[in-house]
Amino acid sequence: MTEIELWIVMLLALMVLSAAVMVLLVKNHVAAVAAASVVPLGLALLFVLMRAPDVAMTEAAVGAGLSSLILALALRRLGLWQIDGVKTRTNLIKTQSEGHRNA
Amino acid sequence: MMPDISLELILYTTALGLISIGLAGVVLSRHLFRMVLALGIAEAGANLMLVLAGYRWDAVAPILTTLGEHPPMVDPVPQAMVLTAIVIGVGIQALAVSILIRIRQRYGTLDRSQVVERMDAEIADTASIPRDVSQESPLGERPLPSIPDSTVEIRGGHS
């Protein structure tokens, strides 16, 4: 067990746990699905470090890929697919022009 | 600097943290879709816990390259079970999502308390009985259950 491996595992564990907390705290449903697909991704990397390469392959393909695909399609069917709220439709170039929020 | 914690401690903390975060999300979330996401997180934590049961820090991956003498390997049996559990988890998620789509078609909302309210109303409407008073209302406002006729005479009620 080298030291660098320990640091990598610590970083991945932190990433997985914070993504799991994000799923419950974020208001937007699309962002919640994105955070929920980060959890199996970090878990797949952890499985590689734990000498389980077959589980890592399955977790990355099925857990991160297929499951988030199902959830994203379900979001569209459930009518929850909203990238932005109606009032906060801005991008980097064009700021909001309603007038009640001046930067 | 070498921190004085082992790899297993970090991984066990991660697995328990994922399970508890997922269970808290299932219990506390107000939206049904968020509940499905939290269930997936709890299942991922359980998978990590199972793989961790067969883990040894000085072992190699369980792949036989030579016959005869081989270095110590991690236990492949929990890994095979986790392989099955991942696929089953996706099946559970698809089933839960399809149930959510039916709920949305039927009741028009995915908020937990509203769905419970409308489901209660529909059950009472179908069975043509008065709606049950919510168990969360204070005790004094609930109507007392009616006394059956056979017990009225014993207690010396009417007549």
PDB file of C-alpha atoms in Angstrom:
ATOM      1  CA  MET A   1       0.000   0.000   0.000  1.00  0.00           C
ATOM      2  CA  THR A   2       1.707   3.112  -1.196  1.00  0.00           C
ATOM      3  CA  GLU A   3       1.009   6.550   0.104  1.00  0.00           C
ATOM      4  CA  ILE A   4      -0.207   7.957  -3.196  1.00  0.00           C
ATOM      5  CA  GLU A   5      -2.867   5.262  -3.388  1.00  0.00           C
ATOM      6  CA  LEU A   6      -4.149   6.258   0.032  1.00  0.00           C
ATOM      7  CA  TRP A   7      -4.472   9.877  -1.063  1.00  0.00           C
ATOM      8  CA  ILE A   8      -6.285   8.889  -4.267  1.00  0.00           C
ATOM      9  CA  VAL A   9      -8.741   6.766  -2.290  1.00  0.00           C
ATOM     10  CA  MET A  10      -9.337   9.599   0.173  1.00  0.00           C
ATOM     11  CA  LEU A  11     -10.025  12.038  -2.649  1.00  0.00           C
ATOM     12  CA  LEU A  12     -12.421   9.632  -4.378  1.00  0.00           C
ATOM     13  CA  ALA A  13     -14.261   8.919  -1.142  1.00  0.00           C
ATOM     14  CA  LEU A  14     -14.677  12.640  -0.547  1.00  0.00           C
ATOM     15  CA  MET A  15     -15.983  13.092  -4.096  1.00  0.00           C
ATOM     16  CA  VAL A  16     -18.491  10.260  -3.755  1.00  0.00           C
ATOM     17  CA  LEU A  17     -19.808  11.435  -0.391  1.00  0.00           C
ATOM     18  CA  SER A  18     -20.156  15.062  -1.469  1.00  0.00           C
ATOM     19  CA  ALA A  19     -21.968  14.004  -4.649  1.00  0.00           C
ATOM     20  CA  ALA A  20     -24.339  11.925  -2.530  1.00  0.00           C
ATOM     21  CA  VAL A  21     -25.080  14.927  -0.311  1.00  0.00           C
ATOM     22  CA  MET A  22     -25.557  17.083  -3.407  1.00  0.00           C
ATOM     23  CA  VAL A  23     -28.276  14.743  -4.683  1.00  0.00           C
ATOM     24  CA  LEU A  24     -30.403  15.523  -1.661  1.00  0.00           C
ATOM     25  CA  LEU A  25     -29.683  19.246  -1.458  1.00  0.00           C
ATOM     26  CA  VAL A  26     -29.824  20.480  -5.057  1.00  0.00           C
ATOM     27  CA  LYS A  27     -33.175  21.904  -6.147  1.00  0.00           C
ATOM     28  CA  ASN A  28     -32.946  21.284  -9.879  1.00  0.00           C
ATOM     29  CA  HIS A  29     -33.869  17.732 -10.868  1.00  0.00           C
ATOM     30  CA  VAL A  30     -31.469  17.563 -13.814  1.00  0.00           C
ATOM     31  CA  ALA A  31     -28.614  18.537 -11.515  1.00  0.00           C
ATOM     32  CA  ALA A  32     -29.745  15.890  -9.044  1.00  0.00           C
ATOM     33  CA  VAL A  33     -29.579  13.203 -11.740  1.00  0.00           C
ATOM     34  CA  ALA A  34     -26.110  14.419 -12.750  1.00  0.00           C
ATOM     35  CA  ALA A  35     -24.914  14.235  -9.144  1.00  0.00           C
ATOM     36  CA  ALA A  36     -26.473  10.784  -8.759  1.00  0.00           C
ATOM     37  CA  SER A  37     -24.478   9.545 -11.752  1.00  0.00           C
ATOM     38  CA  VAL A  38     -21.224  10.850 -10.249  1.00  0.00           C
ATOM     39  CA  VAL A  39     -21.624   8.411  -7.341  1.00  0.00           C
ATOM     40  CA  PRO A  40     -21.297   5.163  -9.387  1.00  0.00           C
ATOM     41  CA  LEU A  41     -18.482   6.731 -11.411  1.00  0.00           C
ATOM     42  CA  GLY A  42     -16.352   7.374  -8.334  1.00  0.00           C
ATOM     43  CA  LEU A  43     -17.346   3.989  -6.991  1.00  0.00           C
ATOM     44  CA  ALA A  44     -16.060   2.316 -10.171  1.00  0.00           C
ATOM     45  CA  LEU A  45     -12.662   3.958  -9.681  1.00  0.00           C
ATOM     46  CA  LEU A  46     -12.676   2.779  -6.063  1.00  0.00           C
ATOM     47  CA  PHE A  47     -13.400  -0.771  -7.234  1.00  0.00           C
ATOM     48  CA  VAL A  48     -10.368  -0.648  -9.535  1.00  0.00           C
ATOM     49  CA  LEU A  49      -8.193   0.289  -6.585  1.00  0.00           C
ATOM     50  CA  MET A  50      -9.783  -2.511  -4.543  1.00  0.00           C
ATOM     51  CA  ARG A  51      -8.681  -5.130  -7.128  1.00  0.00           C
ATOM     52  CA  ALA A  52     -12.148  -5.825  -8.469  1.00  0.00           C
ATOM     53  CA  PRO A  53     -11.833  -4.914 -12.166  1.00  0.00           C
ATOM     54  CA  ASP A  54     -14.886  -6.863 -13.302  1.00  0.00           C
ATOM     55  CA  VAL A  55     -17.140  -5.099 -10.800  1.00  0.00           C
ATOM     56  CA  ALA A  56     -15.626  -1.789 -11.879  1.00  0.00           C
ATOM     57  CA  MET A  57     -16.452  -2.469 -15.536  1.00  0.00           C
ATOM     58  CA  THR A  58     -20.036  -3.381 -14.726  1.00  0.00           C
ATOM     59  CA  GLU A  59     -20.499  -0.455 -12.373  1.00  0.00           C
ATOM     60  CA  ALA A  60     -19.206   2.019 -14.949  1.00  0.00           C
ATOM     61  CA  ALA A  61     -21.263   0.608 -17.809  1.00  0.00           C
ATOM     62  CA  VAL A  62     -24.501  -0.302 -16.063  1.00  0.00           C
ATOM     63  CA  GLY A  63     -24.535   1.835 -12.921  1.00  0.00           C
ATOM     64  CA  ALA A  64     -23.230   5.061 -14.380  1.00  0.00           C
ATOM     65  CA  GLY A  65     -24.336   4.680 -18.002  1.00  0.00           C
ATOM     66  CA  LEU A  66     -27.609   2.821 -18.248  1.00  0.00           C
ATOM     67  CA  SER A  67     -29.048   3.946 -14.925  1.00  0.00           C
ATOM     68  CA  SER A  68     -28.526   7.655 -15.551  1.00  0.00           C
ATOM     69  CA  LEU A  69     -29.909   7.200 -19.073  1.00  0.00           C
ATOM     70  CA  ILE A  70     -33.074   5.697 -17.573  1.00  0.00           C
ATOM     71  CA  LEU A  71     -33.341   8.524 -15.057  1.00  0.00           C
ATOM     72  CA  ALA A  72     -32.828  11.231 -17.685  1.00  0.00           C
ATOM     73  CA  LEU A  73     -35.472   9.740 -19.974  1.00  0.00           C
ATOM     74  CA  ALA A  74     -37.811   9.464 -16.987  1.00  0.00           C
ATOM     75  CA  LEU A  75     -37.244  13.151 -16.240  1.00  0.00           C
ATOM     76  CA  ARG A  76     -38.529  14.053 -19.684  1.00  0.00           C
ATOM     77  CA  ARG A  77     -41.521  11.761 -19.318  1.00  0.00           C
ATOM     78  CA  LEU A  78     -42.342  13.158 -15.879  1.00  0.00           C
ATOM     79  CA  GLY A  79     -42.117  16.748 -17.092  1.00  0.00           C
ATOM     80  CA  LEU A  80     -39.353  17.707 -14.690  1.00  0.00           C
ATOM     81  CA  TRP A  81     -36.773  18.533 -17.369  1.00  0.00           C
ATOM     82  CA  GLN A  82     -35.957  22.189 -16.717  1.00  0.00           C
ATOM     83  CA  ILE A  83     -32.404  23.321 -17.199  1.00  0.00           C
ATOM     84  CA  ASP A  84     -33.071  26.787 -15.791  1.00  0.00           C
ATOM     85  CA  GLY A  85     -35.896  28.442 -14.028  1.00  0.00           C
ATOM     86  CA  VAL A  86     -37.976  30.804 -16.139  1.00  0.00           C
ATOM     87  CA  LYS A  87     -36.774  33.873 -14.293  1.00  0.00           C
ATOM     88  CA  THR A  88     -33.071  33.081 -14.382  1.00  0.00           C
ATOM     89  CA  ARG A  89     -32.524  32.532 -18.073  1.00  0.00           C
ATOM     90  CA  THR A  90     -29.076  34.020 -18.478  1.00  0.00           C
ATOM     91  CA  ASN A  91     -25.810  32.998 -19.985  1.00  0.00           C
ATOM     92  CA  LEU A  92     -22.298  34.390 -19.821  1.00  0.00           C
ATOM     93  CA  ILE A  93     -22.801  37.073 -22.462  1.00  0.00           C
ATOM     94  CA  LYS A  94     -26.355  38.200 -22.057  1.00  0.00           C
ATOM     95  CA  THR A  95     -27.424  39.064 -18.568  1.00  0.00           C
ATOM     96  CA  GLN A  96     -30.936  39.269 -17.306  1.00  0.00           C
ATOM     97  CA  SER A  97     -33.031  42.086 -18.744  1.00  0.00           C
ATOM     98  CA  GLU A  98     -36.082  42.059 -16.493  1.00  0.00           C
ATOM     99  CA  GLY A  99     -34.747  45.090 -14.651  1.00  0.00           C
ATOM    100  CA  HIS A 100     -35.357  44.059 -11.072  1.00  0.00           C
ATOM    101  CA  ARG A 101     -31.898  42.608 -10.748  1.00  0.00           C
ATOM    102  CA  ASN A 102     -29.120  44.942 -11.877  1.00  0.00           C
ATOM    103  CA  ALA A 103     -25.588  43.703 -11.673  1.00  0.00           C
TER     104      ALA A 103
ATOM    105  CA  MET B   1       3.169  13.306   5.664  1.00  0.00           C
ATOM    106  CA  MET B   2       1.600   9.913   6.134  1.00  0.00           C
ATOM    107  CA  PRO B   3      -1.793  10.107   7.804  1.00  0.00           C
ATOM    108  CA  ASP B   4      -2.325   7.535  10.494  1.00  0.00           C
ATOM    109  CA  ILE B   5      -5.450   5.981   9.008  1.00  0.00           C
ATOM    110  CA  SER B   6      -5.749   2.834   6.999  1.00  0.00           C
ATOM    111  CA  LEU B   7      -7.377   2.317   3.650  1.00  0.00           C
ATOM    112  CA  GLU B   8     -10.072   0.086   5.086  1.00  0.00           C
ATOM    113  CA  LEU B   9     -11.151   2.804   7.498  1.00  0.00           C
ATOM    114  CA  ILE B  10     -11.700   5.290   4.673  1.00  0.00           C
ATOM    115  CA  LEU B  11     -13.600   2.756   2.606  1.00  0.00           C
ATOM    116  CA  TYR B  12     -15.809   1.602   5.493  1.00  0.00           C
ATOM    117  CA  THR B  13     -16.582   5.237   6.309  1.00  0.00           C
ATOM    118  CA  THR B  14     -17.521   5.845   2.688  1.00  0.00           C
ATOM    119  CA  ALA B  15     -19.788   2.796   2.542  1.00  0.00           C
ATOM    120  CA  LEU B  16     -21.562   3.612   5.806  1.00  0.00           C
ATOM    121  CA  GLY B  17     -21.865   7.252   4.795  1.00  0.00           C
ATOM    122  CA  LEU B  18     -23.436   6.330   1.463  1.00  0.00           C
ATOM    123  CA  ILE B  19     -25.908   3.955   3.119  1.00  0.00           C
ATOM    124  CA  SER B  20     -26.934   6.497   5.748  1.00  0.00           C
ATOM    125  CA  ILE B  21     -27.226   9.358   3.256  1.00  0.00           C
ATOM    126  CA  GLY B  22     -29.372   7.184   1.025  1.00  0.00           C
ATOM    127  CA  LEU B  23     -31.647   6.053   3.843  1.00  0.00           C
ATOM    128  CA  ALA B  24     -32.006   9.625   5.107  1.00  0.00           C
ATOM    129  CA  GLY B  25     -32.976  10.691   1.604  1.00  0.00           C
ATOM    130  CA  VAL B  26     -35.580   7.934   1.327  1.00  0.00           C
ATOM    131  CA  VAL B  27     -37.126   8.917   4.641  1.00  0.00           C
ATOM    132  CA  LEU B  28     -36.883  12.694   4.459  1.00  0.00           C
ATOM    133  CA  SER B  29     -37.395  13.662   0.823  1.00  0.00           C
ATOM    134  CA  ARG B  30     -40.661  15.289  -0.134  1.00  0.00           C
ATOM    135  CA  HIS B  31     -40.483  14.553  -3.842  1.00  0.00           C
ATOM    136  CA  LEU B  32     -40.917  10.989  -5.047  1.00  0.00           C
ATOM    137  CA  PHE B  33     -38.273  11.232  -7.760  1.00  0.00           C
ATOM    138  CA  ARG B  34     -35.672  12.312  -5.197  1.00  0.00           C
ATOM    139  CA  MET B  35     -36.628   9.230  -3.226  1.00  0.00           C
ATOM    140  CA  VAL B  36     -35.690   6.972  -6.158  1.00  0.00           C
ATOM    141  CA  LEU B  37     -32.306   8.701  -6.472  1.00  0.00           C
ATOM    142  CA  ALA B  38     -31.641   8.241  -2.747  1.00  0.00           C
ATOM    143  CA  LEU B  39     -32.504   4.543  -3.034  1.00  0.00           C
ATOM    144  CA  GLY B  40     -29.843   4.194  -5.735  1.00  0.00           C
ATOM    145  CA  ILE B  41     -27.263   5.845  -3.486  1.00  0.00           C
ATOM    146  CA  ALA B  42     -28.036   3.495  -0.601  1.00  0.00           C
ATOM    147  CA  GLU B  43     -27.712   0.537  -2.938  1.00  0.00           C
ATOM    148  CA  ALA B  44     -24.304   1.772  -4.152  1.00  0.00           C
ATOM    149  CA  GLY B  45     -23.138   1.979  -0.539  1.00  0.00           C
ATOM    150  CA  ALA B  46     -24.281  -1.591   0.094  1.00  0.00           C
ATOM    151  CA  ASN B  47     -22.335  -2.753  -2.964  1.00  0.00           C
ATOM    152  CA  LEU B  48     -19.187  -1.044  -1.713  1.00  0.00           C
ATOM    153  CA  MET B  49     -19.646  -2.700   1.676  1.00  0.00           C
ATOM    154  CA  LEU B  50     -19.932  -6.154   0.072  1.00  0.00           C
ATOM    155  CA  VAL B  51     -16.807  -5.760  -2.044  1.00  0.00           C
ATOM    156  CA  LEU B  52     -14.989  -4.482   1.028  1.00  0.00           C
ATOM    157  CA  ALA B  53     -15.832  -7.735   2.840  1.00  0.00           C
ATOM    158  CA  GLY B  54     -13.480  -9.675   0.595  1.00  0.00           C
ATOM    159  CA  TYR B  55     -10.717  -7.090   0.391  1.00  0.00           C
ATOM    160  CA  ARG B  56      -7.113  -7.654   1.499  1.00  0.00           C
ATOM    161  CA  TRP B  57      -4.547  -4.957   1.217  1.00  0.00           C
ATOM    162  CA  ASP B  58      -1.700  -7.311   0.192  1.00  0.00           C
ATOM    163  CA  ALA B  59      -3.591  -9.292  -2.443  1.00  0.00           C
ATOM    164  CA  VAL B  60      -3.863  -9.153  -6.206  1.00  0.00           C
ATOM    165  CA  ALA B  61      -6.898  -9.204  -8.471  1.00  0.00           C
ATOM    166  CA  PRO B  62      -8.531 -12.664  -8.635  1.00  0.00           C
ATOM    167  CA  ILE B  63      -7.386 -13.557 -12.128  1.00  0.00           C
ATOM    168  CA  LEU B  64      -5.416 -16.767 -12.594  1.00  0.00           C
ATOM    169  CA  THR B  65      -2.474 -16.233 -14.944  1.00  0.00           C
ATOM    170  CA  THR B  66      -0.360 -19.266 -14.058  1.00  0.00           C
ATOM    171  CA  LEU B  67      -1.229 -22.690 -12.816  1.00  0.00           C
ATOM    172  CA  GLY B  68       0.261 -23.837  -9.578  1.00  0.00           C
ATOM    173  CA  GLU B  69       1.737 -21.360  -7.127  1.00  0.00           C
ATOM    174  CA  HIS B  70       0.043 -17.946  -7.117  1.00  0.00           C
ATOM    175  CA  PRO B  71       0.153 -14.914  -4.839  1.00  0.00           C
ATOM    176  CA  PRO B  72      -2.772 -14.307  -2.406  1.00  0.00           C
ATOM    177  CA  MET B  73      -5.885 -13.007  -4.118  1.00  0.00           C
ATOM    178  CA  VAL B  74      -8.858 -11.004  -2.882  1.00  0.00           C
ATOM    179  CA  ASP B  75     -12.035 -13.021  -2.365  1.00  0.00           C
ATOM    180  CA  PRO B  76     -13.887 -13.274  -5.695  1.00  0.00           C
ATOM    181  CA  VAL B  77     -17.201 -14.518  -4.252  1.00  0.00           C
ATOM    182  CA  PRO B  78     -18.482 -11.142  -2.925  1.00  0.00           C
ATOM    183  CA  GLN B  79     -17.401  -9.572  -6.195  1.00  0.00           C
ATOM    184  CA  ALA B  80     -19.561 -12.010  -8.137  1.00  0.00           C
ATOM    185  CA  MET B  81     -22.516 -11.253  -5.872  1.00  0.00           C
ATOM    186  CA  VAL B  82     -22.002  -7.504  -6.286  1.00  0.00           C
ATOM    187  CA  LEU B  83     -21.899  -8.001 -10.041  1.00  0.00           C
ATOM    188  CA  THR B  84     -25.403  -9.438  -9.820  1.00  0.00           C
ATOM    189  CA  ALA B  85     -26.569  -6.781  -7.375  1.00  0.00           C
ATOM    190  CA  ILE B  86     -25.591  -3.930  -9.697  1.00  0.00           C
ATOM    191  CA  VAL B  87     -27.740  -5.291 -12.510  1.00  0.00           C
ATOM    192  CA  ILE B  88     -30.631  -5.950 -10.131  1.00  0.00           C
ATOM    193  CA  GLY B  89     -30.300  -2.374  -8.889  1.00  0.00           C
ATOM    194  CA  VAL B  90     -30.826  -0.988 -12.381  1.00  0.00           C
ATOM    195  CA  GLY B  91     -33.901  -3.198 -12.691  1.00  0.00           C
ATOM    196  CA  ILE B  92     -35.279  -1.856  -9.407  1.00  0.00           C
ATOM    197  CA  GLN B  93     -34.654   1.697 -10.574  1.00  0.00           C
ATOM    198  CA  ALA B  94     -36.484   1.109 -13.867  1.00  0.00           C
ATOM    199  CA  LEU B  95     -39.438  -0.429 -12.018  1.00  0.00           C
ATOM    200  CA  ALA B  96     -39.603   2.501  -9.575  1.00  0.00           C
ATOM    201  CA  VAL B  97     -39.477   4.991 -12.443  1.00  0.00           C
ATOM    202  CA  SER B  98     -42.312   3.237 -14.250  1.00  0.00           C
ATOM    203  CA  ILE B  99     -44.400   3.339 -11.055  1.00  0.00           C
ATOM    204  CA  LEU B 100     -43.628   7.068 -10.822  1.00  0.00           C
ATOM    205  CA  ILE B 101     -44.870   7.589 -14.376  1.00  0.00           C
ATOM    206  CA  ARG B 102     -48.146   5.820 -13.509  1.00  0.00           C
ATOM    207  CA  ILE B 103     -48.554   7.925 -10.341  1.00  0.00           C
ATOM    208  CA  ARG B 104     -47.964  11.072 -12.348  1.00  0.00           C
ATOM    209  CA  GLN B 105     -50.555  10.032 -14.939  1.00  0.00           C
ATOM    210  CA  ARG B 106     -53.105   9.166 -12.272  1.00  0.00           C
ATOM    211  CA  TYR B 107     -52.727  11.946  -9.715  1.00  0.00           C
ATOM    212  CA  GLY B 108     -50.918  14.681 -11.636  1.00  0.00           C
ATOM    213  CA  THR B 109     -48.325  15.371  -8.969  1.00  0.00           C
ATOM    214  CA  LEU B 110     -45.245  13.785  -7.461  1.00  0.00           C
ATOM    215  CA  ASP B 111     -45.248  15.576  -4.121  1.00  0.00           C
ATOM    216  CA  ARG B 112     -45.455  12.945  -1.420  1.00  0.00           C
ATOM    217  CA  SER B 113     -48.121  14.450   0.833  1.00  0.00           C
ATOM    218  CA  GLN B 114     -50.314  15.487  -2.099  1.00  0.00           C
ATOM    219  CA  VAL B 115     -50.128  12.004  -3.585  1.00  0.00           C
ATOM    220  CA  VAL B 116     -51.129  10.482  -0.224  1.00  0.00           C
ATOM    221  CA  GLU B 117     -54.007  12.966   0.059  1.00  0.00           C
ATOM    222  CA  ARG B 118     -55.382  12.235  -3.395  1.00  0.00           C
ATOM    223  CA  MET B 119     -54.926   8.508  -2.995  1.00  0.00           C
ATOM    224  CA  ASP B 120     -56.911   8.595   0.256  1.00  0.00           C
ATOM    225  CA  ALA B 121     -59.652  10.615  -1.402  1.00  0.00           C
ATOM    226  CA  GLU B 122     -59.831   8.212  -4.307  1.00  0.00           C
ATOM    227  CA  ILE B 123     -60.019   5.159  -2.053  1.00  0.00           C
ATOM    228  CA  ALA B 124     -62.787   6.702   0.024  1.00  0.00           C
ATOM    229  CA  ASP B 125     -64.618   7.748  -3.139  1.00  0.00           C
ATOM    230  CA  THR B 126     -64.425   4.284  -4.691  1.00  0.00           C
ATOM    231  CA  ALA B 127     -65.584   2.524  -1.547  1.00  0.00           C
ATOM    232  CA  SER B 128     -68.247   5.247  -0.957  1.00  0.00           C
ATOM    233  CA  ILE B 129     -67.321   5.646   2.681  1.00  0.00           C
ATOM    234  CA  PRO B 130     -66.576   8.904   4.506  1.00  0.00           C
ATOM    235  CA  ARG B 131     -62.988   9.961   4.317  1.00  0.00           C
ATOM    236  CA  ASP B 132     -60.794   8.908   7.167  1.00  0.00           C
ATOM    237  CA  VAL B 133     -59.619  11.734   9.347  1.00  0.00           C
ATOM    238  CA  SER B 134     -55.912  12.260   9.147  1.00  0.00           C
ATOM    239  CA  GLN B 135     -53.941  10.592  11.862  1.00  0.00           C
ATOM    240  CA  GLU B 136     -51.868  13.748  12.202  1.00  0.00           C
ATOM    241  CA  SER B 137     -54.752  15.894  13.412  1.00  0.00           C
ATOM    242  CA  PRO B 138     -55.035  16.459  17.182  1.00  0.00           C
ATOM    243  CA  LEU B 139     -56.819  13.845  19.233  1.00  0.00           C
ATOM    244  CA  GLY B 140     -59.715  16.043  20.294  1.00  0.00           C
ATOM    245  CA  GLU B 141     -60.781  16.745  16.718  1.00  0.00           C
ATOM    246  CA  ARG B 142     -61.084  13.133  15.692  1.00  0.00           C
ATOM    247  CA  PRO B 143     -64.616  11.732  15.874  1.00  0.00           C
ATOM    248  CA  LEU B 144     -65.127   8.972  18.384  1.00  0.00           C
ATOM    249  CA  PRO B 145     -65.901   5.563  16.885  1.00  0.00           C
ATOM    250  CA  SER B 146     -69.593   4.700  17.017  1.00  0.00           C
ATOM    251  CA  ILE B 147     -70.689   2.098  19.547  1.00  0.00           C
ATOM    252  CA  PRO B 148     -72.340  -1.016  18.053  1.00  0.00           C
ATOM    253  CA  ASP B 149     -75.955  -1.753  19.056  1.00  0.00           C
ATOM    254  CA  SER B 150     -75.201  -5.004  20.828  1.00  0.00           C
ATOM    255  CA  THR B 151     -72.970  -3.339  23.348  1.00  0.00           C
ATOM    256  CA  VAL B 152     -75.326  -0.402  23.940  1.00  0.00           C
ATOM    257  CA  GLU B 153     -77.838  -2.478  25.919  1.00  0.00           C
ATOM    258  CA  ILE B 154     -75.175  -4.076  28.044  1.00  0.00           C
ATOM    259  CA  ARG B 155     -73.930  -0.690  29.089  1.00  0.00           C
ATOM    260  CA  GLY B 156     -77.435   0.460  29.798  1.00  0.00           C
ATOM    261  CA  GLY B 157     -77.626   3.032  27.027  1.00  0.00           C
ATOM    262  CA  HIS B 158     -80.897   3.713  25.165  1.00  0.00           C
ATOM    263  CA  SER B 159     -84.311   2.575  26.493  1.00  0.00           C
TER     264      SER B 159
END
